[in-house]
Amino acid sequence: MRWRFSTLEIILLLLVVAGSGMAYAWVVYGGGGLIGATYALFMCMPIVAFERHIIFRRLYRRIHGSPTPAFLLSSLAVYFVFCNVGYAAAGLLLHVAGAMRESASDAMLPSLNVLVYALATSGPIIFVLRVRELLGRDVFMSLLTGRYRKPVQEERVFLFIDLAGSTSLAERFGDLRMQEYLGKLFAAMADPVLRHGGSIDDYVGDAAVITWPYDRAIAHAACIRCVFDILEQIEADAHRWQKTYGEVPRLRAALHGGTIVAAEIGVDRHKITYFGDNGGTIVAAEIGVDRHKITYFGDTVNTTARLEGLCRTLDRQVLISADLLRRLRTPVFVRCEDLGEHEVKGRGQRLAVLSLASDRPASNGREDQPVVSAGTEAFTSL
């Protein structure tokens, strides 16, 4: 997954890095802010790009899969190389441009102090970006601003997406292999979710809970497009899934939206969790992080979970509530089928449900499609 930034975030990141270089130049040399900013950008930005999975992605995965001592030493070695190469590139550029009076060799060889300063500058930036990635952009900003320290009522859309046949897969794969399979599956969902402005709120067993603010979800039918981008990405990589695991994931998904209460609660911590059947071999894993959590309460969340359960009963892959469908314009590649009203456990009223299917060719799975109102009017009478 390539991490995505908004234009504002990129600008802020560049300003912070350049500003650190200017500050160093002014403090140490009494001037040369532009030169310091150039060196800082060339030294620090490759490290940020590496940590954001933009460059050398295989090396990143290999390092992050290593034991902690090897991970720390390998990361420092990579950062050291990036700093030296970046400094040399910046020095050569500045020397050729005539911005520096030093010789090319002096301009391209960093001092120990410069390397330490570059690593000290990159470290906090990487830490903040990792926390942002872990929590999600929306949750990260909400925690910073304290938006949910007191319960807030708001409208949100939820997508529950679940792996079909997980029990039989677990029996066939075993616990370790199953956890690896789920990890790859959830990683495949991440990019479509980010691309359509959503955030993965939680993982519940073999299911992912994805959410949007209501306005963002219905704009250009982002929540619907996200579902089918996930399904089409799995289909596009079917040969890899088949080759690696002998099984292509089959997913079920449900969309519903409404009013919820959001609140910042609790403090999670690292803990050892055990997976497996009672009385037999288990898999132990360390999960969780020290953090507050934004939690959503209300009938909307429960109804979405129950709606996802109806996928199996109604033998449909993607379901959506009529309440949500009325408020958005369905993409032209989506077919809707009215399935009538159904009883939903824990809900007093029956829920009008429709199934969604895609007519979009798999090769066009990630292309932008025009949004039209065709198909929506057919359900205004539900």
mmCIF file of C-alpha atoms in Angstrom:
data_model
loop_
_atom_site.group_PDB
_atom_site.id
_atom_site.type_symbol
_atom_site.label_atom_id
_atom_site.label_comp_id
_atom_site.label_asym_id
_atom_site.label_seq_id
_atom_site.Cartn_x
_atom_site.Cartn_y
_atom_site.Cartn_z
ATOM 1 C CA MET A 1 0.000 0.000 0.000
ATOM 2 C CA ARG A 2 1.315 3.420 -0.918
ATOM 3 C CA TRP A 3 0.439 5.900 1.775
ATOM 4 C CA ARG A 4 -1.536 8.866 0.514
ATOM 5 C CA PHE A 5 -1.264 12.456 1.654
ATOM 6 C CA SER A 6 -3.436 15.435 0.923
ATOM 7 C CA THR A 7 -1.836 18.429 -0.808
ATOM 8 C CA LEU A 8 -1.955 20.402 2.441
ATOM 9 C CA GLU A 9 -0.197 17.601 4.335
ATOM 10 C CA ILE A 10 2.570 17.412 1.719
ATOM 11 C CA ILE A 11 3.090 21.180 1.874
ATOM 12 C CA LEU A 12 3.228 21.136 5.683
ATOM 13 C CA LEU A 13 5.684 18.239 5.658
ATOM 14 C CA LEU A 14 7.980 20.018 3.181
ATOM 15 C CA LEU A 15 7.817 23.233 5.209
ATOM 16 C CA VAL A 16 8.704 21.442 8.449
ATOM 17 C CA VAL A 17 11.689 19.665 6.899
ATOM 18 C CA ALA A 18 12.917 22.762 5.047
ATOM 19 C CA GLY A 19 12.427 24.878 8.158
ATOM 20 C CA SER A 20 14.570 22.512 10.208
ATOM 21 C CA GLY A 21 17.388 22.842 7.662
ATOM 22 C CA MET A 22 17.134 26.638 7.654
ATOM 23 C CA ALA A 23 17.199 26.718 11.457
ATOM 24 C CA TYR A 24 20.341 24.563 11.543
ATOM 25 C CA ALA A 25 22.115 26.766 8.995
ATOM 26 C CA TRP A 26 21.269 29.975 10.849
ATOM 27 C CA VAL A 27 22.272 28.605 14.265
ATOM 28 C CA VAL A 28 25.527 26.943 13.154
ATOM 29 C CA TYR A 29 26.659 29.150 10.264
ATOM 30 C CA GLY A 30 24.765 32.359 10.855
ATOM 31 C CA GLY A 31 23.082 32.278 7.451
ATOM 32 C CA GLY A 32 22.572 30.205 4.321
ATOM 33 C CA GLY A 33 18.993 29.297 5.072
ATOM 34 C CA LEU A 34 18.208 28.282 1.480
ATOM 35 C CA ILE A 35 21.250 25.999 1.370
ATOM 36 C CA GLY A 36 20.266 24.435 4.696
ATOM 37 C CA ALA A 37 16.695 23.870 3.476
ATOM 38 C CA THR A 38 17.986 22.164 0.316
ATOM 39 C CA TYR A 39 20.227 19.818 2.266
ATOM 40 C CA ALA A 40 17.413 18.999 4.716
ATOM 41 C CA LEU A 41 14.931 18.159 1.968
ATOM 42 C CA PHE A 42 17.395 15.923 0.115
ATOM 43 C CA MET A 43 18.401 14.103 3.318
ATOM 44 C CA CYS A 44 15.100 13.727 5.134
ATOM 45 C CA MET A 45 12.492 13.288 2.402
ATOM 46 C CA PRO A 46 13.940 9.951 1.115
ATOM 47 C CA ILE A 47 13.641 8.604 4.670
ATOM 48 C CA VAL A 48 10.015 9.744 4.860
ATOM 49 C CA ALA A 49 9.319 8.262 1.409
ATOM 50 C CA PHE A 50 10.850 4.951 2.509
ATOM 51 C CA GLU A 51 8.784 4.848 5.692
ATOM 52 C CA ARG A 52 5.622 5.656 3.725
ATOM 53 C CA HIS A 53 6.205 2.642 1.406
ATOM 54 C CA ILE A 54 6.803 4.876 -1.626
ATOM 55 C CA ILE A 55 10.341 3.665 -2.425
ATOM 56 C CA PHE A 56 12.117 0.341 -1.812
ATOM 57 C CA ARG A 57 8.916 -1.348 -0.646
ATOM 58 C CA ARG A 58 10.404 -4.860 -0.600
ATOM 59 C CA LEU A 59 13.290 -3.703 1.563
ATOM 60 C CA TYR A 60 10.820 -1.979 3.884
ATOM 61 C CA ARG A 61 8.771 -5.169 4.308
ATOM 62 C CA ARG A 62 11.902 -7.252 4.901
ATOM 63 C CA ILE A 63 13.237 -4.878 7.559
ATOM 64 C CA HIS A 64 9.896 -4.535 9.342
ATOM 65 C CA GLY A 65 9.513 -8.309 9.423
ATOM 66 C CA SER A 66 12.801 -8.706 11.319
ATOM 67 C CA PRO A 67 13.231 -9.173 15.091
ATOM 68 C CA THR A 68 13.460 -5.898 17.015
ATOM 69 C CA PRO A 69 17.292 -5.675 17.314
ATOM 70 C CA ALA A 70 17.752 -6.416 13.599
ATOM 71 C CA PHE A 71 14.924 -4.016 12.764
ATOM 72 C CA LEU A 72 16.532 -1.141 14.686
ATOM 73 C CA LEU A 73 20.017 -1.701 13.286
ATOM 74 C CA SER A 74 18.747 -2.171 9.730
ATOM 75 C CA SER A 75 16.593 0.952 9.924
ATOM 76 C CA LEU A 76 19.498 3.056 11.178
ATOM 77 C CA ALA A 77 21.725 1.690 8.407
ATOM 78 C CA VAL A 78 19.140 2.559 5.745
ATOM 79 C CA TYR A 79 18.618 6.038 7.200
ATOM 80 C CA PHE A 80 22.391 6.577 7.276
ATOM 81 C CA VAL A 81 22.682 5.640 3.608
ATOM 82 C CA PHE A 82 19.775 7.894 2.633
ATOM 83 C CA CYS A 83 21.274 10.827 4.554
ATOM 84 C CA ASN A 84 24.677 10.420 2.916
ATOM 85 C CA VAL A 85 23.297 9.967 -0.590
ATOM 86 C CA GLY A 86 20.864 12.840 -0.138
ATOM 87 C CA TYR A 87 23.579 15.137 1.199
ATOM 88 C CA ALA A 88 25.870 14.254 -1.704
ATOM 89 C CA ALA A 89 23.094 14.896 -4.249
ATOM 90 C CA ALA A 90 22.200 18.245 -2.659
ATOM 91 C CA GLY A 91 25.855 19.277 -2.432
ATOM 92 C CA LEU A 92 26.480 18.425 -6.079
ATOM 93 C CA LEU A 93 23.381 20.357 -7.149
ATOM 94 C CA LEU A 94 24.324 23.419 -5.099
ATOM 95 C CA HIS A 95 27.944 23.281 -6.295
ATOM 96 C CA VAL A 96 26.935 23.069 -9.949
ATOM 97 C CA ALA A 97 24.468 25.912 -9.436
ATOM 98 C CA GLY A 98 27.230 28.048 -7.946
ATOM 99 C CA ALA A 99 25.461 28.466 -4.608
ATOM 100 C CA MET A 100 28.461 27.177 -2.623
ATOM 101 C CA ARG A 101 32.094 28.245 -2.646
ATOM 102 C CA GLU A 102 33.419 24.991 -1.218
ATOM 103 C CA SER A 103 34.879 22.293 -3.427
ATOM 104 C CA ALA A 104 32.575 19.585 -4.713
ATOM 105 C CA SER A 105 34.011 17.012 -2.300
ATOM 106 C CA ASP A 106 33.487 19.291 0.708
ATOM 107 C CA ALA A 107 29.966 20.125 -0.420
ATOM 108 C CA MET A 108 29.092 16.428 -0.820
ATOM 109 C CA LEU A 109 30.549 14.987 2.424
ATOM 110 C CA PRO A 110 28.389 15.543 5.537
ATOM 111 C CA SER A 111 29.840 16.019 8.981
ATOM 112 C CA LEU A 112 28.808 13.821 11.900
ATOM 113 C CA ASN A 113 26.848 16.709 13.410
ATOM 114 C CA VAL A 114 24.843 17.117 10.211
ATOM 115 C CA LEU A 115 24.004 13.392 10.109
ATOM 116 C CA VAL A 116 22.920 13.372 13.739
ATOM 117 C CA TYR A 117 20.760 16.460 13.194
ATOM 118 C CA ALA A 118 19.130 14.928 10.097
ATOM 119 C CA LEU A 119 18.297 11.721 11.956
ATOM 120 C CA ALA A 120 17.027 13.703 14.956
ATOM 121 C CA THR A 121 14.761 15.699 12.641
ATOM 122 C CA SER A 122 13.468 12.667 10.734
ATOM 123 C CA GLY A 123 12.750 10.630 13.874
ATOM 124 C CA PRO A 124 9.886 12.712 15.315
ATOM 125 C CA ILE A 125 8.354 13.175 11.855
ATOM 126 C CA ILE A 126 8.345 9.415 11.253
ATOM 127 C CA PHE A 127 6.928 8.804 14.729
ATOM 128 C CA VAL A 128 4.019 11.204 14.134
ATOM 129 C CA LEU A 129 3.321 9.703 10.701
ATOM 130 C CA ARG A 130 3.333 6.171 12.124
ATOM 131 C CA VAL A 131 0.862 7.145 14.830
ATOM 132 C CA ARG A 132 -1.272 8.858 12.181
ATOM 133 C CA GLU A 133 -1.194 5.706 10.036
ATOM 134 C CA LEU A 134 -2.010 3.472 12.992
ATOM 135 C CA LEU A 135 -5.002 5.506 14.135
ATOM 136 C CA GLY A 136 -6.169 6.802 10.761
ATOM 137 C CA ARG A 137 -6.155 10.450 9.703
ATOM 138 C CA ASP A 138 -9.622 11.286 11.015
ATOM 139 C CA VAL A 139 -9.100 9.645 14.405
ATOM 140 C CA PHE A 140 -5.612 11.138 14.711
ATOM 141 C CA MET A 141 -6.887 14.671 14.098
ATOM 142 C CA SER A 142 -9.871 14.110 16.380
ATOM 143 C CA LEU A 143 -7.595 13.010 19.221
ATOM 144 C CA LEU A 144 -5.322 16.010 18.669
ATOM 145 C CA THR A 145 -8.213 18.462 18.703
ATOM 146 C CA GLY A 146 -10.110 16.672 21.484
ATOM 147 C CA ARG A 147 -13.291 16.600 19.389
ATOM 148 C CA TYR A 148 -14.668 13.450 21.038
ATOM 149 C CA ARG A 149 -13.610 13.958 24.641
ATOM 150 C CA LYS A 150 -17.280 14.608 25.266
ATOM 151 C CA PRO A 151 -19.792 12.400 23.400
ATOM 152 C CA VAL A 152 -20.796 13.892 20.043
ATOM 153 C CA GLN A 153 -23.851 12.993 17.989
ATOM 154 C CA GLU A 154 -23.192 12.887 14.256
ATOM 155 C CA GLU A 155 -24.150 11.093 11.061
ATOM 156 C CA ARG A 156 -21.843 8.418 9.677
ATOM 157 C CA VAL A 157 -21.897 5.618 7.138
ATOM 158 C CA PHE A 158 -20.561 2.169 8.036
ATOM 159 C CA LEU A 159 -19.327 -0.650 5.843
ATOM 160 C CA PHE A 160 -19.031 -4.108 7.364
ATOM 161 C CA ILE A 161 -17.014 -6.390 5.086
ATOM 162 C CA ASP A 162 -16.544 -10.014 6.045
ATOM 163 C CA LEU A 163 -14.649 -13.056 4.755
ATOM 164 C CA ALA A 164 -17.064 -15.796 3.685
ATOM 165 C CA GLY A 165 -16.250 -19.365 4.657
ATOM 166 C CA SER A 166 -13.636 -18.362 7.219
ATOM 167 C CA THR A 167 -14.363 -21.336 9.491
ATOM 168 C CA SER A 168 -13.559 -23.906 6.823
ATOM 169 C CA LEU A 169 -10.499 -21.916 5.769
ATOM 170 C CA ALA A 170 -9.217 -21.856 9.352
ATOM 171 C CA GLU A 171 -9.643 -25.620 9.618
ATOM 172 C CA ARG A 172 -7.732 -26.124 6.361
ATOM 173 C CA PHE A 173 -4.997 -23.529 6.883
ATOM 174 C CA GLY A 174 -4.400 -23.777 10.605
ATOM 175 C CA ASP A 175 -4.220 -20.780 12.909
ATOM 176 C CA LEU A 176 -0.853 -19.364 11.829
ATOM 177 C CA ARG A 177 -1.602 -19.578 8.121
ATOM 178 C CA MET A 178 -5.078 -18.145 8.680
ATOM 179 C CA GLN A 179 -3.720 -15.111 10.500
ATOM 180 C CA GLU A 180 -1.303 -14.512 7.631
ATOM 181 C CA TYR A 181 -4.166 -14.845 5.137
ATOM 182 C CA LEU A 182 -6.310 -12.327 7.028
ATOM 183 C CA GLY A 183 -3.380 -9.933 7.313
ATOM 184 C CA LYS A 184 -2.907 -9.946 3.541
ATOM 185 C CA LEU A 185 -6.636 -9.504 3.011
ATOM 186 C CA PHE A 186 -6.925 -6.513 5.345
ATOM 187 C CA ALA A 187 -3.831 -4.966 3.751
ATOM 188 C CA ALA A 188 -5.496 -5.273 0.332
ATOM 189 C CA MET A 189 -8.490 -3.309 1.637
ATOM 190 C CA ALA A 190 -6.428 -0.419 2.951
ATOM 191 C CA ASP A 191 -5.644 1.385 -0.295
ATOM 192 C CA PRO A 192 -9.232 1.490 -1.645
ATOM 193 C CA VAL A 193 -10.439 2.720 1.753
ATOM 194 C CA LEU A 194 -7.893 5.546 1.784
ATOM 195 C CA ARG A 195 -8.561 6.374 -1.854
ATOM 196 C CA HIS A 196 -12.249 6.917 -1.105
ATOM 197 C CA GLY A 197 -11.759 8.906 2.080
ATOM 198 C CA GLY A 198 -12.797 6.239 4.576
ATOM 199 C CA SER A 199 -11.052 4.894 7.640
ATOM 200 C CA ILE A 200 -10.828 1.362 9.000
ATOM 201 C CA ASP A 201 -12.312 1.654 12.458
ATOM 202 C CA ASP A 202 -11.742 -1.893 13.688
ATOM 203 C CA TYR A 203 -11.111 -5.534 12.828
ATOM 204 C CA VAL A 204 -13.523 -8.003 14.374
ATOM 205 C CA GLY A 205 -12.299 -11.528 13.752
ATOM 206 C CA ASP A 206 -12.412 -11.958 9.976
ATOM 207 C CA ALA A 207 -14.384 -8.734 9.374
ATOM 208 C CA ALA A 208 -13.338 -5.113 8.905
ATOM 209 C CA VAL A 209 -15.427 -2.150 10.016
ATOM 210 C CA ILE A 210 -14.978 0.896 7.765
ATOM 211 C CA THR A 211 -16.585 4.267 8.334
ATOM 212 C CA TRP A 212 -17.028 7.714 6.759
ATOM 213 C CA PRO A 213 -18.611 10.980 7.817
ATOM 214 C CA TYR A 214 -21.994 10.928 6.069
ATOM 215 C CA ASP A 215 -21.334 13.765 3.625
ATOM 216 C CA ARG A 216 -18.021 12.265 2.513
ATOM 217 C CA ALA A 217 -19.548 8.813 2.076
ATOM 218 C CA ILE A 218 -22.368 9.940 -0.219
ATOM 219 C CA ALA A 219 -20.274 12.398 -2.242
ATOM 220 C CA HIS A 220 -19.731 10.636 -5.589
ATOM 221 C CA ALA A 221 -21.043 7.485 -3.871
ATOM 222 C CA ALA A 222 -17.614 7.005 -2.294
ATOM 223 C CA CYS A 223 -18.811 4.239 0.029
ATOM 224 C CA ILE A 224 -20.202 2.172 -2.861
ATOM 225 C CA ARG A 225 -17.137 2.747 -5.025
ATOM 226 C CA CYS A 226 -14.944 1.641 -2.138
ATOM 227 C CA VAL A 227 -16.760 -1.705 -1.849
ATOM 228 C CA PHE A 228 -16.389 -2.537 -5.522
ATOM 229 C CA ASP A 229 -12.790 -1.334 -5.694
ATOM 230 C CA ILE A 230 -11.978 -3.771 -2.888
ATOM 231 C CA LEU A 231 -13.773 -6.628 -4.640
ATOM 232 C CA GLU A 232 -12.168 -5.823 -7.983
ATOM 233 C CA GLN A 233 -8.703 -5.569 -6.444
ATOM 234 C CA ILE A 234 -9.117 -9.045 -4.966
ATOM 235 C CA GLU A 235 -10.305 -10.313 -8.350
ATOM 236 C CA ALA A 236 -7.403 -8.661 -10.159
ATOM 237 C CA ASP A 237 -4.953 -10.453 -7.854
ATOM 238 C CA ALA A 238 -6.829 -13.763 -7.956
ATOM 239 C CA HIS A 239 -3.911 -15.618 -9.528
ATOM 240 C CA ARG A 240 -1.598 -14.525 -6.702
ATOM 241 C CA TRP A 241 -4.072 -15.568 -4.026
ATOM 242 C CA GLN A 242 -4.552 -18.905 -5.761
ATOM 243 C CA LYS A 243 -0.827 -19.468 -6.139
ATOM 244 C CA THR A 244 0.045 -18.490 -2.552
ATOM 245 C CA TYR A 245 -2.924 -19.847 -0.616
ATOM 246 C CA GLY A 246 -4.876 -21.997 -3.055
ATOM 247 C CA GLU A 247 -7.942 -19.906 -2.234
ATOM 248 C CA VAL A 248 -9.239 -16.542 -3.481
ATOM 249 C CA PRO A 249 -11.048 -14.564 -0.741
ATOM 250 C CA ARG A 250 -14.832 -14.374 -1.069
ATOM 251 C CA LEU A 251 -16.239 -11.317 0.656
ATOM 252 C CA ARG A 252 -19.643 -10.164 1.877
ATOM 253 C CA ALA A 253 -20.364 -6.498 2.495
ATOM 254 C CA ALA A 254 -23.147 -4.316 3.914
ATOM 255 C CA LEU A 255 -23.619 -0.540 3.882
ATOM 256 C CA HIS A 256 -25.849 1.515 6.144
ATOM 257 C CA GLY A 257 -25.770 5.002 7.610
ATOM 258 C CA GLY A 258 -27.445 7.129 10.200
ATOM 259 C CA THR A 259 -27.046 8.959 13.467
ATOM 260 C CA ILE A 260 -24.531 7.654 16.004
ATOM 261 C CA VAL A 261 -22.821 8.858 19.150
ATOM 262 C CA ALA A 262 -19.022 9.093 18.958
ATOM 263 C CA ALA A 263 -16.870 9.297 22.059
ATOM 264 C CA GLU A 264 -13.238 8.958 23.074
ATOM 265 C CA ILE A 265 -13.043 6.207 25.644
ATOM 266 C CA GLY A 266 -10.593 3.937 27.413
ATOM 267 C CA VAL A 267 -6.899 3.349 27.110
ATOM 268 C CA ASP A 268 -5.817 0.240 25.253
ATOM 269 C CA ARG A 269 -2.499 -1.437 25.949
ATOM 270 C CA HIS A 270 -0.230 -4.079 24.494
ATOM 271 C CA LYS A 271 -1.364 -7.535 25.497
ATOM 272 C CA ILE A 272 -0.754 -11.130 24.558
ATOM 273 C CA THR A 273 -3.807 -12.626 22.860
ATOM 274 C CA TYR A 274 -4.297 -16.322 22.139
ATOM 275 C CA PHE A 275 -5.952 -17.795 19.045
ATOM 276 C CA GLY A 276 -7.050 -21.372 18.493
ATOM 277 C CA ASP A 277 -9.364 -24.147 19.646
ATOM 278 C CA ASN A 278 -9.791 -24.874 23.337
ATOM 279 C CA GLY A 279 -7.549 -27.610 24.670
ATOM 280 C CA GLY A 280 -5.246 -27.719 21.657
ATOM 281 C CA THR A 281 -2.344 -25.889 20.106
ATOM 282 C CA ILE A 282 -2.749 -22.114 20.134
ATOM 283 C CA VAL A 283 -1.116 -19.099 18.480
ATOM 284 C CA ALA A 284 0.059 -16.316 20.768
ATOM 285 C CA ALA A 285 0.459 -12.787 19.440
ATOM 286 C CA GLU A 286 1.066 -9.337 20.886
ATOM 287 C CA ILE A 287 -1.681 -6.967 19.800
ATOM 288 C CA GLY A 288 -2.906 -3.493 20.637
ATOM 289 C CA VAL A 289 -1.197 -0.181 21.291
ATOM 290 C CA ASP A 290 -1.225 2.443 24.009
ATOM 291 C CA ARG A 291 -3.912 4.802 22.799
ATOM 292 C CA HIS A 292 -7.301 6.251 23.360
ATOM 293 C CA LYS A 293 -9.979 4.993 21.019
ATOM 294 C CA ILE A 294 -12.849 6.686 19.236
ATOM 295 C CA THR A 295 -15.867 4.405 19.664
ATOM 296 C CA TYR A 296 -19.222 4.639 17.919
ATOM 297 C CA PHE A 297 -22.486 3.782 19.648
ATOM 298 C CA GLY A 298 -26.020 3.486 18.327
ATOM 299 C CA ASP A 299 -28.541 1.541 16.312
ATOM 300 C CA THR A 300 -26.763 2.397 13.042
ATOM 301 C CA VAL A 301 -23.700 0.324 13.919
ATOM 302 C CA ASN A 302 -25.750 -2.660 15.099
ATOM 303 C CA THR A 303 -28.032 -2.502 12.062
ATOM 304 C CA THR A 304 -25.052 -2.549 9.683
ATOM 305 C CA ALA A 305 -23.687 -5.645 11.395
ATOM 306 C CA ARG A 306 -27.099 -7.376 11.153
ATOM 307 C CA LEU A 307 -27.401 -6.329 7.513
ATOM 308 C CA GLU A 308 -24.076 -7.966 6.743
ATOM 309 C CA GLY A 309 -25.450 -11.156 8.291
ATOM 310 C CA LEU A 310 -28.357 -11.008 5.830
ATOM 311 C CA CYS A 311 -25.890 -11.433 2.944
ATOM 312 C CA ARG A 312 -25.714 -15.133 3.737
ATOM 313 C CA THR A 313 -29.476 -15.496 4.224
ATOM 314 C CA LEU A 314 -30.331 -13.664 0.998
ATOM 315 C CA ASP A 315 -27.380 -15.135 -0.930
ATOM 316 C CA ARG A 316 -26.085 -11.725 -2.044
ATOM 317 C CA GLN A 317 -22.559 -10.353 -1.902
ATOM 318 C CA VAL A 318 -23.264 -6.659 -1.294
ATOM 319 C CA LEU A 319 -26.290 -5.228 0.508
ATOM 320 C CA ILE A 320 -27.272 -1.641 1.196
ATOM 321 C CA SER A 321 -30.143 -0.141 3.145
ATOM 322 C CA ALA A 322 -32.724 1.785 1.172
ATOM 323 C CA ASP A 323 -32.349 4.647 3.664
ATOM 324 C CA LEU A 324 -28.741 5.148 2.597
ATOM 325 C CA LEU A 325 -29.300 4.530 -1.101
ATOM 326 C CA ARG A 326 -31.940 7.268 -1.255
ATOM 327 C CA ARG A 327 -29.378 9.846 -0.221
ATOM 328 C CA LEU A 328 -26.734 9.167 -2.840
ATOM 329 C CA ARG A 329 -26.403 8.844 -6.583
ATOM 330 C CA THR A 330 -25.478 5.357 -7.644
ATOM 331 C CA PRO A 331 -22.549 5.029 -10.077
ATOM 332 C CA VAL A 332 -23.465 4.018 -13.612
ATOM 333 C CA PHE A 333 -21.696 0.665 -13.297
ATOM 334 C CA VAL A 334 -23.823 -0.459 -10.325
ATOM 335 C CA ARG A 335 -26.978 -2.552 -10.663
ATOM 336 C CA CYS A 336 -29.519 -2.405 -7.841
ATOM 337 C CA GLU A 337 -32.023 -5.137 -6.959
ATOM 338 C CA ASP A 338 -34.877 -4.471 -4.550
ATOM 339 C CA LEU A 339 -35.072 -7.304 -2.010
ATOM 340 C CA GLY A 340 -37.976 -5.898 -0.038
ATOM 341 C CA GLU A 341 -38.202 -5.389 3.712
ATOM 342 C CA HIS A 342 -36.658 -7.738 6.239
ATOM 343 C CA GLU A 343 -36.666 -8.241 9.963
ATOM 344 C CA VAL A 344 -33.414 -7.184 11.601
ATOM 345 C CA LYS A 345 -32.578 -8.534 15.039
ATOM 346 C CA GLY A 346 -32.620 -5.836 17.689
ATOM 347 C CA ARG A 347 -34.512 -3.381 15.482
ATOM 348 C CA GLY A 348 -38.201 -2.726 15.979
ATOM 349 C CA GLN A 349 -38.912 -1.724 12.382
ATOM 350 C CA ARG A 350 -38.347 -3.798 9.265
ATOM 351 C CA LEU A 351 -35.467 -2.668 7.075
ATOM 352 C CA ALA A 352 -35.775 -2.123 3.312
ATOM 353 C CA VAL A 353 -32.803 -3.797 1.669
ATOM 354 C CA LEU A 354 -31.287 -3.762 -1.817
ATOM 355 C CA SER A 355 -28.423 -5.720 -3.323
ATOM 356 C CA LEU A 356 -25.692 -4.139 -5.409
ATOM 357 C CA ALA A 357 -23.709 -5.687 -8.241
ATOM 358 C CA SER A 358 -21.134 -4.284 -10.629
ATOM 359 C CA ASP A 359 -21.273 -4.214 -14.419
ATOM 360 C CA ARG A 360 -17.830 -2.647 -14.596
ATOM 361 C CA PRO A 361 -15.152 -4.681 -16.404
ATOM 362 C CA ALA A 362 -12.433 -5.879 -14.061
ATOM 363 C CA SER A 363 -9.785 -4.038 -16.089
ATOM 364 C CA ASN A 364 -11.456 -0.741 -15.257
ATOM 365 C CA GLY A 365 -11.773 -1.459 -11.551
ATOM 366 C CA ARG A 366 -9.747 1.556 -10.427
ATOM 367 C CA GLU A 367 -10.743 4.102 -13.030
ATOM 368 C CA ASP A 368 -12.953 6.994 -12.080
ATOM 369 C CA GLN A 369 -16.496 6.602 -13.363
ATOM 370 C CA PRO A 370 -19.070 9.333 -13.880
ATOM 371 C CA VAL A 371 -21.771 9.574 -11.255
ATOM 372 C CA VAL A 372 -25.371 9.828 -12.389
ATOM 373 C CA SER A 373 -28.729 9.726 -10.722
ATOM 374 C CA ALA A 374 -30.004 6.860 -12.848
ATOM 375 C CA GLY A 375 -31.282 4.070 -10.681
ATOM 376 C CA THR A 376 -31.787 6.167 -7.580
ATOM 377 C CA GLU A 377 -35.235 7.370 -8.456
ATOM 378 C CA ALA A 378 -36.459 3.795 -8.699
ATOM 379 C CA PHE A 379 -36.161 3.481 -4.938
ATOM 380 C CA THR A 380 -37.630 6.769 -3.771
ATOM 381 C CA SER A 381 -40.957 5.068 -3.134
ATOM 382 C CA LEU A 382 -39.512 2.445 -0.776
#
